Coordinates of C-alpha atoms in Angstrom, one line a residue:
Chain Z
M206 CA 86.0 68.1 60.8
I207 CA 86.4 64.7 59.0
R208 CA 89.0 63.7 61.6
F209 CA 86.6 64.7 64.3
L210 CA 83.8 62.7 62.8
Q211 CA 86.1 59.7 62.5
L212 CA 87.0 60.1 66.1
V213 CA 83.3 60.1 67.0
V214 CA 82.6 57.0 64.9
Q215 CA 85.6 55.1 66.3
N216 CA 84.9 56.1 70.0
G217 CA 81.1 56.2 69.6
S218 CA 80.5 53.9 72.5
F219 CA 82.9 55.7 74.8
I220 CA 81.3 59.1 73.9
L221 CA 77.9 57.6 74.5
F222 CA 79.0 56.3 77.8
L223 CA 80.3 59.7 78.8
I224 CA 77.1 61.4 77.7
L225 CA 74.8 59.0 79.5
Q226 CA 77.0 58.9 82.6
T227 CA 77.0 62.7 82.8
Y228 CA 73.3 62.7 82.4
C229 CA 73.0 60.1 85.2
I230 CA 75.1 62.1 87.6
Y231 CA 73.1 65.2 86.6
Q232 CA 70.0 63.4 87.5
V233 CA 71.4 62.1 90.8
I234 CA 72.3 65.6 91.8
Q235 CA 69.2 67.2 90.4
Y236 CA 66.6 65.0 92.1
N237 CA 68.2 63.6 95.3
Q238 CA 68.3 66.2 98.0
R239 CA 71.1 64.5 99.8
Q240 CA 73.5 64.3 96.8
K241 CA 72.5 67.8 95.9
D242 CA 73.5 69.0 99.3
I243 CA 76.8 67.2 99.1
Y244 CA 77.4 68.5 95.6
I245 CA 76.7 72.1 96.6
Y246 CA 78.7 71.8 99.8
S247 CA 81.8 70.3 98.1
S248 CA 81.7 72.5 95.0
Q249 CA 81.3 75.6 97.2
K250 CA 84.2 74.4 99.3
W251 CA 86.4 74.5 96.2
T252 CA 84.9 77.6 94.5
N253 CA 84.9 79.5 97.8
S254 CA 88.6 79.1 98.4
L255 CA 89.2 80.1 94.7
Q256 CA 86.7 83.0 95.0
S257 CA 88.4 84.4 98.1
K258 CA 91.7 84.3 96.3
I259 CA 90.3 86.1 93.3
N260 CA 88.7 88.7 95.7
T261 CA 92.0 89.3 97.4
V262 CA 93.6 90.1 94.1
N263 CA 90.7 92.2 92.9
N264 CA 90.7 94.2 96.1
Y265 CA 94.1 95.5 95.3
F266 CA 92.8 97.0 92.1
S267 CA 90.0 98.8 93.9
L268 CA 92.1 100.0 96.8
R269 CA 92.6 103.4 95.3
K270 CA 88.9 103.9 94.6
K271 CA 88.0 102.6 98.1
N272 CA 90.5 105.1 99.7
D273 CA 89.0 107.9 97.8
D274 CA 85.5 106.8 98.8
L275 CA 86.5 106.6 102.4
A276 CA 88.1 110.0 102.3
Q277 CA 84.9 111.4 100.8
E278 CA 82.9 109.8 103.5
N279 CA 85.2 111.2 106.2
A280 CA 84.8 114.6 104.7
N281 CA 81.0 114.2 104.9
L282 CA 81.2 113.1 108.5
L283 CA 83.6 116.0 109.3
T284 CA 81.1 118.4 107.8
Q285 CA 78.4 117.0 109.9
Q286 CA 80.4 117.1 113.0
L287 CA 81.5 120.7 112.5
N288 CA 78.0 121.8 111.8
H289 CA 76.7 120.1 114.9
Q290 CA 79.3 121.9 116.9
S291 CA 78.3 125.2 115.5
L292 CA 74.7 124.3 116.1
L293 CA 75.4 123.5 119.7
N294 CA 77.2 126.8 120.1
T295 CA 74.2 128.6 118.6
I296 CA 71.9 126.9 121.0
V297 CA 74.0 127.9 124.0
S298 CA 74.0 131.5 122.8
I299 CA 70.2 131.3 122.4
D300 CA 69.9 130.1 126.0
T301 CA 71.9 133.0 127.3
N302 CA 70.3 135.6 125.0
K303 CA 66.7 134.7 124.6
Q304 CA 65.7 137.2 122.0
N305 CA 68.0 135.8 119.4
K306 CA 66.4 133.7 116.7
I307 CA 68.0 130.7 115.0
D308 CA 68.9 131.8 111.4
S309 CA 67.8 129.4 108.7
G310 CA 71.3 128.6 107.5
L311 CA 72.7 126.6 110.4
A312 CA 75.1 124.7 108.2
R313 CA 78.3 126.8 108.4
Y314 CA 80.9 124.4 107.2
H315 CA 81.5 122.4 104.1
V316 CA 84.3 119.8 103.9
L317 CA 86.1 118.5 100.8
A318 CA 88.4 115.5 100.6
A319 CA 91.6 115.9 98.7
K320 CA 94.9 114.0 98.2
V321 CA 98.4 115.5 98.7
I322 CA 100.3 115.0 95.5
N323 CA 103.3 117.2 96.3
N324 CA 104.8 118.0 99.7
S325 CA 107.9 119.3 101.3
V326 CA 109.0 119.8 104.9
S327 CA 112.7 120.4 104.6
K328 CA 112.7 123.9 103.1
V329 CA 112.2 127.1 105.1
N330 CA 108.9 127.9 103.4
N331 CA 107.1 124.7 102.8
T332 CA 104.1 124.3 100.6
M333 CA 102.1 121.3 99.3
T334 CA 99.9 120.7 96.3
L335 CA 96.5 119.0 96.4
D336 CA 94.8 117.2 93.6
K337 CA 91.6 119.3 93.8
G338 CA 91.2 122.7 92.4
S339 CA 88.6 125.4 91.8
K340 CA 86.6 123.1 89.6
A341 CA 86.0 120.9 92.7
G342 CA 85.1 124.0 94.7
V343 CA 88.4 124.8 96.4
L344 CA 88.9 128.5 97.2
P345 CA 91.9 130.3 98.5
G346 CA 91.7 130.7 102.3
M347 CA 90.2 127.4 103.0
G348 CA 91.7 125.5 106.0
V349 CA 93.4 122.2 105.4
V350 CA 93.3 119.5 108.1
G351 CA 94.8 116.0 108.1
P352 CA 93.5 113.0 110.0
H353 CA 95.2 114.1 113.2
G354 CA 95.3 117.9 113.1
V355 CA 95.7 121.1 111.3
V356 CA 98.0 121.1 108.2
G357 CA 97.8 124.5 106.6
I358 CA 95.8 127.0 104.5
V359 CA 95.0 127.1 100.8
T360 CA 96.7 130.1 99.2
D361 CA 96.2 129.6 95.4
T362 CA 94.0 127.4 93.2
S363 CA 94.1 126.4 89.6
E364 CA 91.4 124.5 87.8
H365 CA 92.5 121.1 89.0
F366 CA 95.1 121.7 91.7
S367 CA 95.5 123.9 94.7
L368 CA 98.5 125.2 96.6
V369 CA 98.6 125.0 100.4
M370 CA 100.8 127.0 102.7
S371 CA 101.8 124.5 105.3
L372 CA 102.1 125.2 109.0
L373 CA 105.8 124.8 108.3
H374 CA 106.0 128.2 106.4
T375 CA 107.7 131.2 108.0
K376 CA 104.8 133.4 106.9
S377 CA 102.1 131.1 108.3
K378 CA 100.4 132.7 111.3
L379 CA 97.6 130.8 113.0
S380 CA 95.4 131.9 115.9
V381 CA 95.3 129.1 118.5
K382 CA 94.4 128.7 122.1
L383 CA 95.1 126.4 125.0
K384 CA 92.3 123.9 125.2
R385 CA 92.3 123.7 129.0
S386 CA 92.7 127.4 130.0
H387 CA 91.5 129.2 126.8
F388 CA 94.5 131.5 126.6
F389 CA 95.1 132.3 123.0
G390 CA 98.3 133.1 121.0
T391 CA 99.8 132.9 117.6
L392 CA 101.4 129.9 116.0
S393 CA 104.4 130.3 113.7
W394 CA 107.4 128.4 112.5
K395 CA 111.0 129.5 112.6
G396 CA 112.2 127.1 109.9
R397 CA 114.1 124.4 111.8
N398 CA 112.5 121.2 113.2
P399 CA 109.5 120.1 111.1
E400 CA 107.9 118.5 114.1
I401 CA 108.0 121.5 116.4
V402 CA 106.2 124.9 115.8
E403 CA 106.4 127.9 118.1
L404 CA 103.6 129.5 120.0
N405 CA 104.0 133.1 121.1
D406 CA 101.9 135.9 122.7
I407 CA 100.7 133.9 125.6
Q408 CA 101.1 136.1 128.7
K409 CA 103.4 134.8 131.4
Y410 CA 100.7 134.8 134.0
A411 CA 98.8 132.2 131.9
D412 CA 98.0 128.8 133.4
L413 CA 100.3 126.6 131.4
K414 CA 101.6 123.0 131.8
L415 CA 103.6 120.6 129.8
N416 CA 101.5 118.4 127.4
D417 CA 98.6 120.9 127.3
T418 CA 96.7 120.5 124.1
I419 CA 96.7 123.4 121.7
V420 CA 93.6 123.8 119.5
T421 CA 92.5 126.3 116.9
S422 CA 90.8 129.4 118.4
G423 CA 88.1 129.9 115.8
F424 CA 88.9 133.7 115.7
S425 CA 90.2 133.5 112.1
I426 CA 87.3 132.0 110.3
V427 CA 89.6 129.7 108.3
F428 CA 89.4 126.9 111.0
P429 CA 86.5 126.2 113.2
E430 CA 87.1 126.3 116.9
G431 CA 88.7 123.4 118.7
L432 CA 90.6 121.5 115.9
P433 CA 93.6 119.8 117.5
I434 CA 97.0 121.0 116.6
G435 CA 99.6 119.7 119.0
T436 CA 100.8 119.6 122.6
V437 CA 103.1 121.8 124.7
D438 CA 106.6 120.3 124.4
A439 CA 108.6 122.9 126.2
F440 CA 108.1 126.5 127.3
Q441 CA 110.1 129.4 128.8
V442 CA 110.0 133.1 129.4
E443 CA 112.6 135.2 127.6
A444 CA 114.6 137.3 130.0
G445 CA 112.7 140.6 130.3
G446 CA 109.8 139.4 128.2
F447 CA 106.1 139.3 129.1
S448 CA 105.0 136.3 127.2
Y449 CA 105.9 132.6 127.0
S450 CA 107.8 131.2 124.1
I451 CA 106.3 127.7 123.8
N452 CA 107.4 124.8 121.6
V453 CA 104.4 122.9 120.3
K454 CA 104.7 119.3 119.1
L455 CA 102.4 118.8 116.1
F456 CA 99.9 116.0 116.1
E457 CA 100.0 115.7 112.4
N458 CA 103.2 114.3 110.8
L459 CA 103.4 116.7 107.9
S460 CA 106.0 114.6 106.2
A461 CA 103.7 111.7 105.8
L462 CA 100.4 113.2 104.6
D463 CA 98.2 111.4 102.2
H464 CA 94.5 112.4 102.5
V465 CA 93.5 115.8 103.8
Y466 CA 90.3 117.7 104.3
L467 CA 89.5 121.2 103.1
I468 CA 87.2 123.2 105.4
N469 CA 85.2 126.0 103.9
H470 CA 83.2 128.4 106.0
L471 CA 80.1 129.3 104.1
Y472 CA 79.8 132.9 105.5
K473 CA 83.5 133.8 105.3
S474 CA 83.0 136.8 103.0
E475 CA 80.2 138.1 105.2
K476 CA 82.4 138.0 108.2
N477 CA 85.3 139.6 106.3
Q478 CA 83.0 142.4 105.1
L479 CA 81.8 143.1 108.6
E480 CA 85.3 143.1 110.0
N481 CA 86.6 145.4 107.3
L482 CA 84.2 148.0 108.8
S483 CA 86.3 148.1 111.9
T484 CA 89.0 150.1 110.0
K485 CA 86.5 153.0 109.8
Y486 CA 86.8 153.6 113.5
E487 CA 90.5 153.5 113.7
Chain P
M289 CA 65.3 42.8 65.2
N290 CA 65.5 39.0 65.3
S291 CA 64.1 36.7 67.9
T292 CA 67.4 36.4 69.9
T293 CA 67.5 40.1 70.5
L294 CA 63.9 40.0 71.5
L295 CA 64.7 37.2 73.9
H296 CA 67.4 39.2 75.6
I297 CA 65.3 42.3 75.9
L298 CA 62.4 40.2 77.3
R299 CA 64.8 38.7 79.8
I300 CA 66.0 42.1 80.9
V301 CA 62.5 43.3 81.3
I302 CA 61.4 40.3 83.3
L303 CA 64.5 40.5 85.6
S304 CA 63.9 44.2 86.1
L305 CA 60.3 43.5 87.0
I306 CA 61.4 40.8 89.4
Q307 CA 63.8 43.3 90.9
I308 CA 61.2 46.0 91.5
L309 CA 58.3 43.7 92.4
V310 CA 60.1 41.1 94.6
C311 CA 63.7 41.8 95.5
K312 CA 63.1 45.4 96.4
H313 CA 60.6 44.3 99.1
I314 CA 62.7 41.6 100.7
P315 CA 63.7 42.9 104.1
L316 CA 67.4 42.2 104.7
Q317 CA 67.7 44.7 107.5
S318 CA 68.9 43.9 110.9
G319 CA 70.0 47.2 112.4
A320 CA 69.2 50.8 111.9
V321 CA 71.0 51.0 108.6
Q322 CA 70.3 48.6 105.8
Y323 CA 73.6 47.2 104.5
M324 CA 72.3 44.3 102.4
F325 CA 70.6 44.9 99.1
L326 CA 69.5 42.1 96.8
I327 CA 70.0 43.3 93.3
I328 CA 69.9 40.7 90.5
Y329 CA 68.6 42.5 87.4
P330 CA 72.1 43.3 86.1
V331 CA 72.4 39.6 85.2
G332 CA 70.2 40.4 82.1
L333 CA 72.8 42.9 81.0
I334 CA 75.7 40.5 81.8
L335 CA 74.1 37.9 79.6
L336 CA 73.8 40.1 76.5
P337 CA 75.3 38.5 73.4
L338 CA 79.0 39.0 72.7
Q339 CA 78.5 40.2 69.1
L340 CA 76.2 43.1 69.9
P341 CA 78.0 46.5 69.4
Q342 CA 79.0 48.3 72.6
F343 CA 76.9 51.3 71.5
F344 CA 73.7 49.3 71.8
N345 CA 74.9 47.6 75.0
L346 CA 75.3 51.0 76.6
L347 CA 71.9 52.2 75.4
I348 CA 70.2 49.0 76.7
A349 CA 72.0 49.3 80.1
F350 CA 71.0 52.9 80.4
A351 CA 67.4 52.2 79.6
C352 CA 67.3 49.2 82.0
G353 CA 68.9 51.2 84.8
A354 CA 66.6 54.2 84.2
F355 CA 63.6 51.9 84.3
V356 CA 64.6 50.4 87.7
D357 CA 65.4 53.9 88.9
L358 CA 61.8 54.9 88.3
F359 CA 60.7 52.5 91.0
Y360 CA 63.5 53.1 93.4
Q361 CA 62.8 56.8 93.4
S362 CA 66.5 57.4 92.8
P363 CA 66.9 59.0 89.4
G364 CA 70.3 58.3 87.8
V365 CA 71.8 56.0 90.5
H366 CA 70.9 52.6 88.9
A367 CA 71.3 53.9 85.4
G368 CA 74.8 55.2 86.2
A369 CA 75.9 52.0 87.9
C370 CA 74.6 49.9 84.9
L371 CA 76.5 52.2 82.6
W372 CA 79.7 51.7 84.5
M373 CA 79.2 48.0 84.5
M374 CA 78.5 47.9 80.8
F375 CA 81.4 50.2 80.1
C376 CA 83.8 47.8 81.8
R377 CA 82.2 44.7 80.2
P378 CA 84.4 44.5 77.0
L379 CA 87.5 44.8 79.2
I380 CA 86.4 42.0 81.5
L381 CA 85.5 39.9 78.5
K382 CA 89.0 40.4 77.2
I383 CA 90.6 39.4 80.5
F384 CA 88.5 36.2 80.8
E385 CA 88.9 35.4 77.1
P386 CA 89.6 31.7 76.5
K387 CA 92.9 30.8 74.8
S388 CA 91.2 30.0 71.6
G389 CA 89.1 33.2 71.7
Y390 CA 85.4 33.6 71.6
S391 CA 83.6 31.8 68.7
T392 CA 80.5 33.1 67.1
N393 CA 78.2 30.6 68.6
Q394 CA 79.4 31.1 72.2
H395 CA 77.4 33.1 74.7
P396 CA 78.5 34.6 78.1
T397 CA 76.6 31.9 80.0
G398 CA 77.5 29.1 82.3
D399 CA 76.1 26.6 79.8
S400 CA 78.3 27.9 76.9
L401 CA 81.6 28.7 78.6
G402 CA 81.4 26.8 81.8
L403 CA 79.8 27.6 85.2
F404 CA 83.1 28.6 86.8
W405 CA 83.9 31.0 84.0
F406 CA 80.5 32.5 84.2
L407 CA 80.7 33.0 88.0
Q408 CA 84.1 34.7 87.7
Y409 CA 82.9 36.9 85.0
A410 CA 79.6 37.8 86.6
A411 CA 81.3 38.4 90.0
V412 CA 83.7 41.0 88.6
L413 CA 80.9 42.8 86.8
M414 CA 78.6 42.7 89.8
L415 CA 81.4 44.0 92.0
I416 CA 81.8 46.9 89.6
F417 CA 78.1 47.5 89.6
F418 CA 77.8 47.6 93.4
I419 CA 80.8 49.9 93.9
A420 CA 79.4 52.3 91.3
Y421 CA 75.9 52.0 92.7
F422 CA 76.8 52.7 96.3
S423 CA 79.3 55.4 95.4
L424 CA 76.6 57.2 93.4
E425 CA 74.1 56.7 96.1
I426 CA 76.2 58.1 98.9
F427 CA 78.0 60.4 96.5
T428 CA 81.0 61.1 98.6
F429 CA 84.1 59.1 99.4
V430 CA 84.0 60.4 103.0
Y431 CA 81.9 57.3 103.9
F432 CA 84.3 55.0 102.2
G433 CA 83.9 52.3 104.9
E434 CA 80.1 52.3 104.5
I435 CA 80.5 51.9 100.7
V436 CA 82.8 49.0 101.1
L437 CA 80.6 47.3 103.7
K438 CA 77.5 47.7 101.7
T439 CA 79.3 46.5 98.5
I440 CA 80.6 43.4 100.1
L441 CA 77.4 42.3 101.9
S442 CA 75.1 43.1 98.9
F443 CA 77.6 41.5 96.6
L444 CA 77.6 38.2 98.6
V445 CA 73.8 38.0 98.9
S446 CA 73.2 39.0 95.2
M447 CA 75.9 36.6 93.9
F448 CA 74.3 33.8 95.9
F449 CA 71.0 34.4 94.2
I450 CA 72.6 34.8 90.8
F451 CA 74.3 31.5 91.2
I452 CA 71.0 29.8 92.1
L453 CA 69.3 31.5 89.2
Q454 CA 72.1 30.4 86.8
I455 CA 71.7 26.7 87.9
V456 CA 67.9 26.8 88.0
I457 CA 67.2 28.6 84.7
S458 CA 70.5 27.7 83.0
P459 CA 70.0 30.0 80.0
K460 CA 71.3 28.6 76.7
Q461 CA 71.8 32.1 75.2

């Protein structure tokens, strides 16, 4: 402190000069519009370039959160889209069948966003693990779709995680149809190429071409109607058979999945209950 | 406060008044932009006695500049330029110091140290003043050419008047 005071006494005039000069420059900037503009312009030029660099670095820290936010937003948009589709279907059916009334619960689907945290494609029975569980509202039987197409079905859930039976599972059976001609069949996997799944049960008189798009049929309530799955890669009729054996190339690359969406049909139990009645008449 | 100090302060006030009442209104403009400015009041600061502490010199310079600023509607510009000039004064005095050094009864005037000495000394300080003044006024070195042009023209016309003033008034102190 004493040294500092000595310094002040010794360089008193210089410090006074600095103080007064600073005050002058402050005054110049404060009261003269022209200098003020120049000051703001040039200081912003410097700070802006620094600020943009800081932002670039900061953006990296928030990327994870932004990704999650975007996934959530996508889930919301997907919910809306699916509900609009089902609403449109309802309206069409009202037109054809006038005495029907629109039921109050038009929203039929709810979509959750989740992240794949464990995945495999090389085994015979492939599963994947998602980072959302029963606490976030995931239920067994929910459909899982990726950004490009169908991925699989939730089989089990714990509190914070859920297990998904991928399309690349020999027990996976999915009801699908040809988008163009509406013939439907069953999708399954034989456990070889993770990019190709097999579509059976399409009768050999069906209208079928290469590169036809395969979409979900909507018969099983797991997936709404019309979600993309893949395209026809190759097809043939087995000797003496009645149906095509079709190789379907999947849209979704199951080995590079990150964010997925879980689709829940809100009236699933109601439909299952109703369909269970059918056993009475067998 | 003795009479000498009072004399100096009075001289500074009178020169500042001449500056704001007369010199400011002399039209030296030929084109669209005025490049020539007649500024003579820093002479009062240049003539301050050698013995005065630098601390007071700076305060006087600031007060003088701020006073002129009030009438030029340019807060800080004159005061800043005066401060720069006064800040450099001890250095310039050291450079132009006679071989025998300054004696206590000498003053930085033409009468005391010779007219040529005074003109040299005043010219360097006025040059510093003008560079600082126009730099602060324009506030960017983008218009460097403009600063130089204004400095040279204003310096020439101001020095001419300072020279005349020095001969006509010939201050002893």
